[in-house]
Coordinates of C-alpha atoms and ligand atoms in Angstrom, one line a residue:
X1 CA 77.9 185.2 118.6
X2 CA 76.7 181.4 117.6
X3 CA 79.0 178.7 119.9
X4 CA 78.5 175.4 118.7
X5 CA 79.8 172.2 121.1
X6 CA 80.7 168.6 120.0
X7 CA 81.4 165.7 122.1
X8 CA 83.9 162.9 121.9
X9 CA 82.6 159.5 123.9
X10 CA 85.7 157.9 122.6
X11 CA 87.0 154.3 124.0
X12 CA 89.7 156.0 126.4
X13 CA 87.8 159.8 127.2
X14 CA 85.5 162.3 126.5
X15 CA 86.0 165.4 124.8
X16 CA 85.2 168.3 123.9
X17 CA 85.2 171.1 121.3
X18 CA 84.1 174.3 120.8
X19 CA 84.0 176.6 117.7
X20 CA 82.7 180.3 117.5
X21 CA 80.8 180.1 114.2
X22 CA 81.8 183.6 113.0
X23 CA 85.3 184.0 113.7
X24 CA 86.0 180.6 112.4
X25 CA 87.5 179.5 115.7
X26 CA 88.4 176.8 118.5
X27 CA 86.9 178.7 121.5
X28 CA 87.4 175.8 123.8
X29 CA 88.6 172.3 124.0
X30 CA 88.9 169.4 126.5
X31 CA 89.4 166.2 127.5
X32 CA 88.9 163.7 130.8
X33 CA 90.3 160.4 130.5
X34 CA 88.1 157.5 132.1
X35 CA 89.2 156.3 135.3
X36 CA 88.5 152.8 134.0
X37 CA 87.7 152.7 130.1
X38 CA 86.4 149.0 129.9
X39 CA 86.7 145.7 131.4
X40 CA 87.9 143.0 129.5
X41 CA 87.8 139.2 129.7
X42 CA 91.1 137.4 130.5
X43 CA 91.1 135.8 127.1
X44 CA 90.3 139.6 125.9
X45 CA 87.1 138.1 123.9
X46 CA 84.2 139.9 125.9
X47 CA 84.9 143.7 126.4
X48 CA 82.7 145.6 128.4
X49 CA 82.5 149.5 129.4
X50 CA 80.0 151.1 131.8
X51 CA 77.2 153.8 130.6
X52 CA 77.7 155.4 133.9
X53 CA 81.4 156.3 133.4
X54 CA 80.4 158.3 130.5
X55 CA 77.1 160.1 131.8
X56 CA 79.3 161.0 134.6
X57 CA 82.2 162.5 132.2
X58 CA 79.4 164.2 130.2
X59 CA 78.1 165.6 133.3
X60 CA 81.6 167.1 134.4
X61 CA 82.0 168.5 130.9
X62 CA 78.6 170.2 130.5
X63 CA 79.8 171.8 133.9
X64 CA 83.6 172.9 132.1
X65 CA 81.8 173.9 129.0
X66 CA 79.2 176.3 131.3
X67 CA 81.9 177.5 132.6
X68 CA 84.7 178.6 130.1
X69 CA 82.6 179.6 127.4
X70 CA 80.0 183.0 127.1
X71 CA 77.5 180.2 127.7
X72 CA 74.3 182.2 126.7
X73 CA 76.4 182.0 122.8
X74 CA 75.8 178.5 122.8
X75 CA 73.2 177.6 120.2
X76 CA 73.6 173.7 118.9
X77 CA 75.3 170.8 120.8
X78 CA 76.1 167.5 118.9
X79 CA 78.9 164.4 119.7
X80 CA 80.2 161.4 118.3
X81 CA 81.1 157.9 120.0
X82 CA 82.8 154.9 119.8
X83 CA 80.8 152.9 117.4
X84 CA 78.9 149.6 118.0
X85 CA 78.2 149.4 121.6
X86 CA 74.7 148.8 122.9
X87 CA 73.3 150.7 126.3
X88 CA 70.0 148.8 127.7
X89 CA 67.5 151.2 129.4
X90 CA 64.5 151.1 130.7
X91 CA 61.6 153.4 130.4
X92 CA 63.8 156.5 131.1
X93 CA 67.7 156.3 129.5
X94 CA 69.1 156.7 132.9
X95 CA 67.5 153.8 134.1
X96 CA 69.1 150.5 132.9
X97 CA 68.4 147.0 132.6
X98 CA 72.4 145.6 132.1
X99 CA 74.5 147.3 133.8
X100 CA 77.5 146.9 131.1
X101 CA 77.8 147.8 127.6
X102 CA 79.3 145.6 125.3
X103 CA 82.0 147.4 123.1
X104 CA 83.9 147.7 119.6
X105 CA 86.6 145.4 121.3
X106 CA 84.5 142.8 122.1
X107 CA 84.5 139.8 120.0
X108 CA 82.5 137.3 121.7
X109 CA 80.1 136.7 119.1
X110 CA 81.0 134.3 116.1
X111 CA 78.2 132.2 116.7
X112 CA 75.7 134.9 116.8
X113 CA 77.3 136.3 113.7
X114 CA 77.2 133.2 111.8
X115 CA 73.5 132.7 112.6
X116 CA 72.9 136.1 111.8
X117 CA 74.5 135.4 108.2
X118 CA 72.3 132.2 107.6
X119 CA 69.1 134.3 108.2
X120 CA 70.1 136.6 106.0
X121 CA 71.5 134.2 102.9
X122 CA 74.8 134.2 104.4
X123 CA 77.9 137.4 104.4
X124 CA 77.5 138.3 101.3
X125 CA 73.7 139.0 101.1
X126 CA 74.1 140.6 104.7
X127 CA 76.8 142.6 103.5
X128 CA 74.9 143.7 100.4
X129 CA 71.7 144.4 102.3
X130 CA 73.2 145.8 105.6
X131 CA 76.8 147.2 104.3
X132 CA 78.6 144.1 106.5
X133 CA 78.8 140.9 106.9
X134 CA 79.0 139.5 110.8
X135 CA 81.3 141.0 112.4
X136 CA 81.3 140.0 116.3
X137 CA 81.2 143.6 117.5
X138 CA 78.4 144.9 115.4
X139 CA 75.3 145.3 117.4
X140 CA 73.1 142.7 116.6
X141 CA 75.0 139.6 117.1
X142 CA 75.9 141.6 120.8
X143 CA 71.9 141.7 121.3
X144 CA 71.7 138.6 119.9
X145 CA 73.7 137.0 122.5
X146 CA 71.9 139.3 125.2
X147 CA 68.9 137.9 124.5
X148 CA 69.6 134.2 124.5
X149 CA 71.8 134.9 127.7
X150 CA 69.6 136.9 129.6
X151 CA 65.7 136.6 128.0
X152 CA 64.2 137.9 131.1
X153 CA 66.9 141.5 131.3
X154 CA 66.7 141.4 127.8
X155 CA 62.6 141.3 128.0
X156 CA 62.7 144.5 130.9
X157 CA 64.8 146.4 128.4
X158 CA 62.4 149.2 126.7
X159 CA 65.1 151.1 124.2
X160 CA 68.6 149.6 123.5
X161 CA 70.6 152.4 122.5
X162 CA 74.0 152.9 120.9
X163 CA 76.6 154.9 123.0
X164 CA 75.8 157.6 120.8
X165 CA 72.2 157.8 121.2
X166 CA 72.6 157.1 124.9
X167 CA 74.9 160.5 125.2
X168 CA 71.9 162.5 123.0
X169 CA 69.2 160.6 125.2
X170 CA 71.1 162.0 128.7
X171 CA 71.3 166.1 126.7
X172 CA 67.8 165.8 125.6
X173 CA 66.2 163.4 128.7
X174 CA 64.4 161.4 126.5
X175 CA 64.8 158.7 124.1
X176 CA 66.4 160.3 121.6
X177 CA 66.7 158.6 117.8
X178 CA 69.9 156.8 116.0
X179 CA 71.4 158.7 113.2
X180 CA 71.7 156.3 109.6
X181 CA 75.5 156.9 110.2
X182 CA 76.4 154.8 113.1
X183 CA 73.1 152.5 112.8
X184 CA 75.4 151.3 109.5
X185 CA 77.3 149.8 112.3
X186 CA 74.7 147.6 114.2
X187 CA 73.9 145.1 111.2
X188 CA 70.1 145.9 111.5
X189 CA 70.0 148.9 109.2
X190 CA 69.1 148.5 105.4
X191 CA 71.9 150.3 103.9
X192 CA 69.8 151.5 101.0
X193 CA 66.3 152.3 102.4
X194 CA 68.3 153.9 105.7
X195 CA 65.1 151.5 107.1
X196 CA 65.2 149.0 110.0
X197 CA 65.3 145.9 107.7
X198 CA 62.6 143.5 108.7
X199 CA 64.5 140.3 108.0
X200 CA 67.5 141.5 110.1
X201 CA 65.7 142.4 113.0
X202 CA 63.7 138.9 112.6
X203 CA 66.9 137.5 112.4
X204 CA 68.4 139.1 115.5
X205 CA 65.9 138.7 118.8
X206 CA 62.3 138.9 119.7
X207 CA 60.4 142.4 119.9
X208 CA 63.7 144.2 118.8
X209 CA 61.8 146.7 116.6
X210 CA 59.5 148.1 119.4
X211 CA 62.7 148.4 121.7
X212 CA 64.8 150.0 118.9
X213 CA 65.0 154.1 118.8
X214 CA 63.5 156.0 115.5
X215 CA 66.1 156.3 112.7
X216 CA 67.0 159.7 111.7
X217 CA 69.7 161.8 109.2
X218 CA 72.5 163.0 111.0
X219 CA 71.8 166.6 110.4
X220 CA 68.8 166.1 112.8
X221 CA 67.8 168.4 115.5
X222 CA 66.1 166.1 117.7
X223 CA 65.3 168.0 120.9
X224 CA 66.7 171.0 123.0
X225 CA 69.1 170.7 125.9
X226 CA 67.0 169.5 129.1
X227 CA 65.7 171.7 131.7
X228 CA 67.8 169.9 134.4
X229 CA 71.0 170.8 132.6
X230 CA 70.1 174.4 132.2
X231 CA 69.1 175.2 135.5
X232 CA 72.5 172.9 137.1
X233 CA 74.4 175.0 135.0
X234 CA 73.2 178.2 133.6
X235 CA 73.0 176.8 129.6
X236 CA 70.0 177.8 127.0
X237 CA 67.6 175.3 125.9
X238 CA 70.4 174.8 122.9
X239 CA 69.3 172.1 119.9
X240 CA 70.5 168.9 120.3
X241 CA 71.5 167.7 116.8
X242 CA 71.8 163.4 116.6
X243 CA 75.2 162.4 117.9
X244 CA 77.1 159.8 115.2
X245 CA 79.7 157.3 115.6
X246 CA 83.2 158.8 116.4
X247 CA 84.7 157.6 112.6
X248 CA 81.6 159.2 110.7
X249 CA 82.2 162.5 112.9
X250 CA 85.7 162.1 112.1
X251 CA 85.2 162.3 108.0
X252 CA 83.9 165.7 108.8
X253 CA 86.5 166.5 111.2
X254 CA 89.1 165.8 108.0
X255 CA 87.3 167.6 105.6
X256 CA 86.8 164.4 103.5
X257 CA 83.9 165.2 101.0
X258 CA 84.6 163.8 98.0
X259 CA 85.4 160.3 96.9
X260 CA 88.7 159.8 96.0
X261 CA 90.0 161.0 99.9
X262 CA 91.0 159.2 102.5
X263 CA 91.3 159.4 106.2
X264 CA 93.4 157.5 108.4
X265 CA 92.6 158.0 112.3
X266 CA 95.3 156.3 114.9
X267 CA 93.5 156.2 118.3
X268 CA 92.6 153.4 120.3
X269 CA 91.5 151.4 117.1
X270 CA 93.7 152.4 113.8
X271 CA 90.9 153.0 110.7
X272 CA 91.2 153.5 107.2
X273 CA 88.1 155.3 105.5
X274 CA 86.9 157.8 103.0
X275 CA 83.6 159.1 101.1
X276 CA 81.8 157.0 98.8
X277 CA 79.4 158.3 96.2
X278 CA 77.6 154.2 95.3
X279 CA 77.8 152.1 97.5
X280 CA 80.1 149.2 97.4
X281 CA 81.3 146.4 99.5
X282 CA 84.2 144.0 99.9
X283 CA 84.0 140.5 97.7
X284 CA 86.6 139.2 100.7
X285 CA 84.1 140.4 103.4
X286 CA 86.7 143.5 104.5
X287 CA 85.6 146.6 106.2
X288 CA 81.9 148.3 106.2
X289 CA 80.1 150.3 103.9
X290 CA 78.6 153.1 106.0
X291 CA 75.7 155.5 105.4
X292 CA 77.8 158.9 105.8
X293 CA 76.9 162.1 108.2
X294 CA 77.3 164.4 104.6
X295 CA 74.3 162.2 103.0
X296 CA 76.1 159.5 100.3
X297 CA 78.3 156.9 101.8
X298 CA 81.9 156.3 103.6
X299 CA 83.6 152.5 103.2
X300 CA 86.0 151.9 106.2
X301 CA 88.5 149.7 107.5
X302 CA 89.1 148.6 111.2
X303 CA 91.8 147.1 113.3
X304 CA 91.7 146.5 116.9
X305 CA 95.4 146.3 117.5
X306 CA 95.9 150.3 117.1
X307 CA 97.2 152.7 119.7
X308 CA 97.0 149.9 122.7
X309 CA 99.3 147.5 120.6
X310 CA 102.1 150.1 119.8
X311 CA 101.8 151.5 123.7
X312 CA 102.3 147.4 124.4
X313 CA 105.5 147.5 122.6
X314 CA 106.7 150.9 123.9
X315 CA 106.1 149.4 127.6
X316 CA 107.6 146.3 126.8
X317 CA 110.9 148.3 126.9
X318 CA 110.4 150.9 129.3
X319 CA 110.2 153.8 126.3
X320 CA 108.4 157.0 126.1
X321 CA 106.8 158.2 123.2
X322 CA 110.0 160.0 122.2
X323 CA 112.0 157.3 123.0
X324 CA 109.5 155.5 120.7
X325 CA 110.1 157.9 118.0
X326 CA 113.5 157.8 118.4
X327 CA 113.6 154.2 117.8
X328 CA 111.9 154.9 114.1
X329 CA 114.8 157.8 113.4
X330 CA 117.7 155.0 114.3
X331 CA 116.0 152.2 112.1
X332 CA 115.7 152.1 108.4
X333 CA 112.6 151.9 106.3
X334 CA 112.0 148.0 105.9
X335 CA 113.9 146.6 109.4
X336 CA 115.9 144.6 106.9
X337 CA 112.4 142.8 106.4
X338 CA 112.7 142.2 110.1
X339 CA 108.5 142.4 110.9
X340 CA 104.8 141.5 112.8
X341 CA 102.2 140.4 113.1
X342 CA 100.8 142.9 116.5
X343 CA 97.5 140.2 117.2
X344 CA 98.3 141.2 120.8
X345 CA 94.5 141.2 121.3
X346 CA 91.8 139.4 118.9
X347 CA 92.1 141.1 115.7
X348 CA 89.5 142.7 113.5
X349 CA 91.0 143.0 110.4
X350 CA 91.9 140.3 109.2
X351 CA 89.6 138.2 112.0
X352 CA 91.6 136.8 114.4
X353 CA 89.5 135.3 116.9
X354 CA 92.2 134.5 120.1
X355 CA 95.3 136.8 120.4
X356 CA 98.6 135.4 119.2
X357 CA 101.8 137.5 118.2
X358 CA 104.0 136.1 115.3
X359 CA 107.4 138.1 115.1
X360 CA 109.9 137.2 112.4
X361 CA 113.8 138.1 112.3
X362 CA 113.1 139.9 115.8
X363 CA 114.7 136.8 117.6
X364 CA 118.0 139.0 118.7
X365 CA 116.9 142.5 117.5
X366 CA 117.2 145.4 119.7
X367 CA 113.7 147.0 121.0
X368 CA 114.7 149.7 117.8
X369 CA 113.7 147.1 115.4
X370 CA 110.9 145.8 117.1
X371 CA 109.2 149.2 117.7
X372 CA 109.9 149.6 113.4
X373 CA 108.4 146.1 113.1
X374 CA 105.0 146.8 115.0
X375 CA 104.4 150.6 113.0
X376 CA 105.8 149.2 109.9
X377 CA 103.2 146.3 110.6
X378 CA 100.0 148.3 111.1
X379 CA 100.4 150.6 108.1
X380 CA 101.2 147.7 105.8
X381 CA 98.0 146.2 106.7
X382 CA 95.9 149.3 106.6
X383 CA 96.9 149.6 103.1
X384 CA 96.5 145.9 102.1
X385 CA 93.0 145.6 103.8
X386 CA 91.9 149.1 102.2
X387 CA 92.3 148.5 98.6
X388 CA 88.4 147.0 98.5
X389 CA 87.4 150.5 98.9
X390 CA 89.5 151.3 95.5
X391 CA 90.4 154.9 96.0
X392 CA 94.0 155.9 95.1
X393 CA 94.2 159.4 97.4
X394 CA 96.1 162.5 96.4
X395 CA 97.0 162.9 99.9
X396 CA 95.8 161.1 103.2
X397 CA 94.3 163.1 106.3
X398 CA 95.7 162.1 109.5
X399 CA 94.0 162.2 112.7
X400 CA 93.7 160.7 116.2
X401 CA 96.1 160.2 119.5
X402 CA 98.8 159.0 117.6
X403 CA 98.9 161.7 114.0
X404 CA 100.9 163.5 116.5
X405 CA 103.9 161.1 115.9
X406 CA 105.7 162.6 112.8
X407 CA 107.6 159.6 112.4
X408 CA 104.6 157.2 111.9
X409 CA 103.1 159.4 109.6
X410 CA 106.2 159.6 107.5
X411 CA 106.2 155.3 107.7
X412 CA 102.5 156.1 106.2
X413 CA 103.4 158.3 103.5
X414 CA 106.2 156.0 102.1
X415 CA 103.6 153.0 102.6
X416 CA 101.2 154.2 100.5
X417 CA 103.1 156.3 98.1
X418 CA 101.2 159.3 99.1
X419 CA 101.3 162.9 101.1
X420 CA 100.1 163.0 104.5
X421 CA 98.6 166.0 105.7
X422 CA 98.6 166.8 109.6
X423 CA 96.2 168.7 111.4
X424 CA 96.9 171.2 114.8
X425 CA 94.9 169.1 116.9
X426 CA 94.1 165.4 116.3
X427 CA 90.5 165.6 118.2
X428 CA 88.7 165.0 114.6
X429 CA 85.5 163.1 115.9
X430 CA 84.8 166.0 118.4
X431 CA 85.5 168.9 115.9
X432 CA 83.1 166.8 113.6
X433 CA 80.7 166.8 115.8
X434 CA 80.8 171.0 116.8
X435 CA 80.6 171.3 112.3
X436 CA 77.9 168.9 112.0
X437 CA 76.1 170.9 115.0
X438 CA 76.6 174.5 113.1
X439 CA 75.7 173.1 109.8
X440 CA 72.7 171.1 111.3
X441 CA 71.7 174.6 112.7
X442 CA 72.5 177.1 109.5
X443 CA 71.5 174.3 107.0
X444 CA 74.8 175.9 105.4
X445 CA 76.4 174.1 102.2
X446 CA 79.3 171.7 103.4
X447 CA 82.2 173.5 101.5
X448 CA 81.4 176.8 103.6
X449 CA 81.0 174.9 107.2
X450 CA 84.0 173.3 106.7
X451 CA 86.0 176.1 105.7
X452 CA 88.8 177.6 108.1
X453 CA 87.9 174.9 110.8
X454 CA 89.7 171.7 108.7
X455 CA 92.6 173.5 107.1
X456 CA 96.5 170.5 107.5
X457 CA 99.4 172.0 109.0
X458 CA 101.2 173.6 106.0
X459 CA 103.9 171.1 105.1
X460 CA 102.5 167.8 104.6
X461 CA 105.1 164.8 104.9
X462 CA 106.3 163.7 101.7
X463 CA 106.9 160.1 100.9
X464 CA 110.5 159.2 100.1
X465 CA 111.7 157.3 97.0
X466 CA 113.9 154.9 97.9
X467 CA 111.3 154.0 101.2
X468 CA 108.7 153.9 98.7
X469 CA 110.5 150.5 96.6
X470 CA 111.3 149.0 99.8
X471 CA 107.8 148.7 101.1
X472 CA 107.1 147.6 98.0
X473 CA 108.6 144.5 98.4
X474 CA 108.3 144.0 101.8
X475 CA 104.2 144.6 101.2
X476 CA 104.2 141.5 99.2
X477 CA 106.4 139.7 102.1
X478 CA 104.1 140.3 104.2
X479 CA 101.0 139.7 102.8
X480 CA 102.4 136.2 102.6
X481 CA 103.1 135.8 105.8
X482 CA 100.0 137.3 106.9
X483 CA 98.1 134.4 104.9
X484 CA 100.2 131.4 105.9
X485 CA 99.6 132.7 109.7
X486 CA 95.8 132.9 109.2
X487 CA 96.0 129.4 108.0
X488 CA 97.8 128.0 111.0
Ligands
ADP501 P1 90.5 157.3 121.2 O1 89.8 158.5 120.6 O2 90.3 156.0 120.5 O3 90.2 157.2 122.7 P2 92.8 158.9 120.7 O4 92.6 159.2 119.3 O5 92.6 160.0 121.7 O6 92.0 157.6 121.1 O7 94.3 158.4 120.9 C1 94.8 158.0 122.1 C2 96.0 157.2 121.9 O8 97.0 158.0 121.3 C3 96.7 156.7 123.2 O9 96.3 155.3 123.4 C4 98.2 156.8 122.9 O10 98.7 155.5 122.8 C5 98.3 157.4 121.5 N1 99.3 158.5 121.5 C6 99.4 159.6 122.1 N2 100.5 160.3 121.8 C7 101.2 159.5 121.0 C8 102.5 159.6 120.3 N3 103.3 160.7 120.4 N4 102.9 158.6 119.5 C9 102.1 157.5 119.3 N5 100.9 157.4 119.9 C10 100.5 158.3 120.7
XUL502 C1 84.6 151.3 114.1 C2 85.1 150.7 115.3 C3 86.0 151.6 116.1 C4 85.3 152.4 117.2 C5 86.3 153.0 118.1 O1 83.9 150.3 113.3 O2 84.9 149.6 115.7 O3 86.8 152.5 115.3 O4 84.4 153.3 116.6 O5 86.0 154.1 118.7

């Protein structure tokens, strides 16, 4: 028997996943939510999460694993995290030098950004040489702001790490190296040489390359499991194969190989992505072209105002999730053009530096209509800020916390005119992670990893007719208001 074990370090847990290679099955799964996920400013503009809240979560979950599974059948361990955020270690990775990482939320960095830019030629040379322009979470302009802040921690620091890296560095107890995949996300990366670019590390802070990991593809093995974690808990000297950032991991965990798919995942962050075989960017400066974990590329689209911002709503009037649903049942497509714009923190996409909520037609409506308005909201936008990429899917892969919600995913398939297929579990990044793991290990063709372990729930949801012409007006509504809020 081959057992094969991928990680989630997401923004709200770690998971876990583990697949039996030869009977094409889920042998295990997991999850432990963080006590206290991050710590955010009171503006919400810095956004910070501890490295020790997720060794400690990885140590618990080695344990669970050792324990549930025939653990002597475990042969490869990989993981995915939440992208972006920088771990600062010393000599050994549990040793650090800030005792904070900054995170995909935070968005403290526009002026590191805009520097950043200038070096480079401005966004759209940066974008063209590094797949993005500055985008204030993206790890450079975070070191960048590090270093200025703190030049003497930032001068102690021997290897900054990305959470994903970090998590492979604790298996393996070493430095271990950044797979091209999530280094797309740190603004340092040469999108087409998969090099460290020179004038974007000049750009960034002193020393930067000597304190950077080695870049490697994400089907790398890059050591075994350390001693220390198979004496504590009875494992084998498994491979560690590079750990990727949670949306990468997740294009595997949808089955998305071939352009012309798309993948929407609805967790703490809502994103909008799919494969790309040339690589292309966004005139308007919208969403990131990625290196992907399957070897071409993946374009994607992020917004910060996800699961958080509909679970704000839901709060707001004392609803549960069914309740929530509910709400969506009793309310018809369009609110009677009753909508939002859900900026309850900074947004992402499009960049909205302080939070501010603009609600129109909602001034007497009943919490019904305002729950529509927020959904309606998001999936309008992740179409609108997704047609750079310029795929037109067949059907659209749904994962993450919220793909369990069949009445969201019915809002998306009348949206975007297009089937939405479901999955049994919405733990994609994690399942991802196990498949890149076995495939890392057998060197097996894609098509064949991927079979059995990715296949959608039978019935996708259909999109509706009538639905479909009312969003179509409403789209264009929106978009308007959208553009005379972002000038005010
Ligand atoms: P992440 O990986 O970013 O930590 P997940 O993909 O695990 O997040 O999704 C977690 C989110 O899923 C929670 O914040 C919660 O709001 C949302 N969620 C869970 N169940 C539902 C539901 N039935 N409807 C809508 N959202 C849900
Ligand atoms: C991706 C991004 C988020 C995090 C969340 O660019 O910022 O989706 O990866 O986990």
């Amino acid at each position: 028997m081959s057992f094969y074990a991928g990680f989630d370090c997401s923004t709200q847990a770690l998971s876990v996943v583990v697949l039996d290679a030869a009977r094409r099955a889920i042998v295990f799964r997991d999850s432990l939510a963080f006590d206290e996920p991050f710590l955010a400013s009171g503006d919400g503009t810095v956004v910070h999460a501890s490295p020790h809240t997720w060794r400690r979560a990885l140590e618990t979950m080695l344990g669970r694993v050792a324990a549930q599974v025939d653990r002597r059948s475990l042969r490869a361990i990989s993981g995915a995290a939440q992208q972006h955020g920088s771990v600062y270690c010393d000599e050994a990775p549990e040793t650090l030098t800030r005792d904070t990482s900054p995170i995909w939320m935070d968005s403290s960095t526009a002026r590191e950004c805009r520097e950043i830019e200038a070096a480079l030629g401005g966004p759209a040379p940066a974008a063209r040489l590094t797949g993005s322009r500055g985008f204030p979470r993206f790890t450079a302009p975070q070191i960048r702001k590090f270093a200025r802040e703190q030049p003497e921690a930032y001068a102690r620091t021997s290897r900054i790490h990305l959470v994903s890296s970090f998590m492979a560095s604790l298996l393996v107890g070493a430095h271990a190296p950044i797979d091209h995949a999530d280094a797309s996300g740190m603004m340092l990366m040469d999108i087409g040489s998969r090099a460290w670019s020179r004038a974007a590390l000049d750009a960034t802070a002193p020393q930067l390359e000597s304190k950077l990991p080695a870049l490697v593809p994400s089907s790398t093995v890059v050591g075994t499991l350390a001693p220390k974690w198979q004496e504590r808990f009875g494992l084998p000297p498994a491979e560690i194969v590079a750990w990727s950032g949670d949306n990468p991991s997740s294009l595997v965990g949808t089955g998305l190989i071939h352009e012309g798919q798309l993948a929407m995942s609805l967790g703490t962050s809502d994103t909008i992505f799919g494969p790309m075989r040339e690589p292309r960017v966004s005139a308007e400066g919208i969403g990131h072209l990625f290196a992907s974990p399957l070897g071409e590329y993946m374009g994607i689209t992020v917004f910060r105002n996800g699961s958080l911002a509909r679970q704000r709503v839901r709060d707001a009037f004392g609803m549960s999730w069914e309740a929530f649903s509910q709400s969506l049942q009793q309310t018809p497509p369009g609110n009677g053009g009753a909508t939002m714009l859900p900026w309850f923190e900074p947004e992402i996409t499009p960049e909205v530096p302080t939070a501010r909520v603009h609600r129109f037609g909602l001034e007497r409506a009943a919490p019904a209509q305002h729950v529509r308005a927020i959904v309606e909201a998001q999936i309008m936008a992740l179409a609108r800020h997704s047609t750079w990429m310029g795929v037109t899917p067949d059907v659209i892969h749904a994962t993450g916390g919220a793909a369990a919600n069949r009445e969201i995913l019915q809002i998306i398939a009348d949206v975007f005119a297009t089937p939405v297929n479901r999955f049994e579990a919405t733990d994609s990044a994690a399942l991802g992670a196990a498949l890149r793991a076995l495939q890392a290990d057998t060197g097996r063709e894609w098509d064949d990893v991927l079979e059995g372990f990715v296949t959608p729930v039978a019935e996708a949801i259909r999109p509706v007719a009538t639905s479909i012409e009312v969003y179509r007006g409403l789209r264009a509504l929106q978009a308007a208001r959208e553009r005379t809020a972002l000038r005010t």
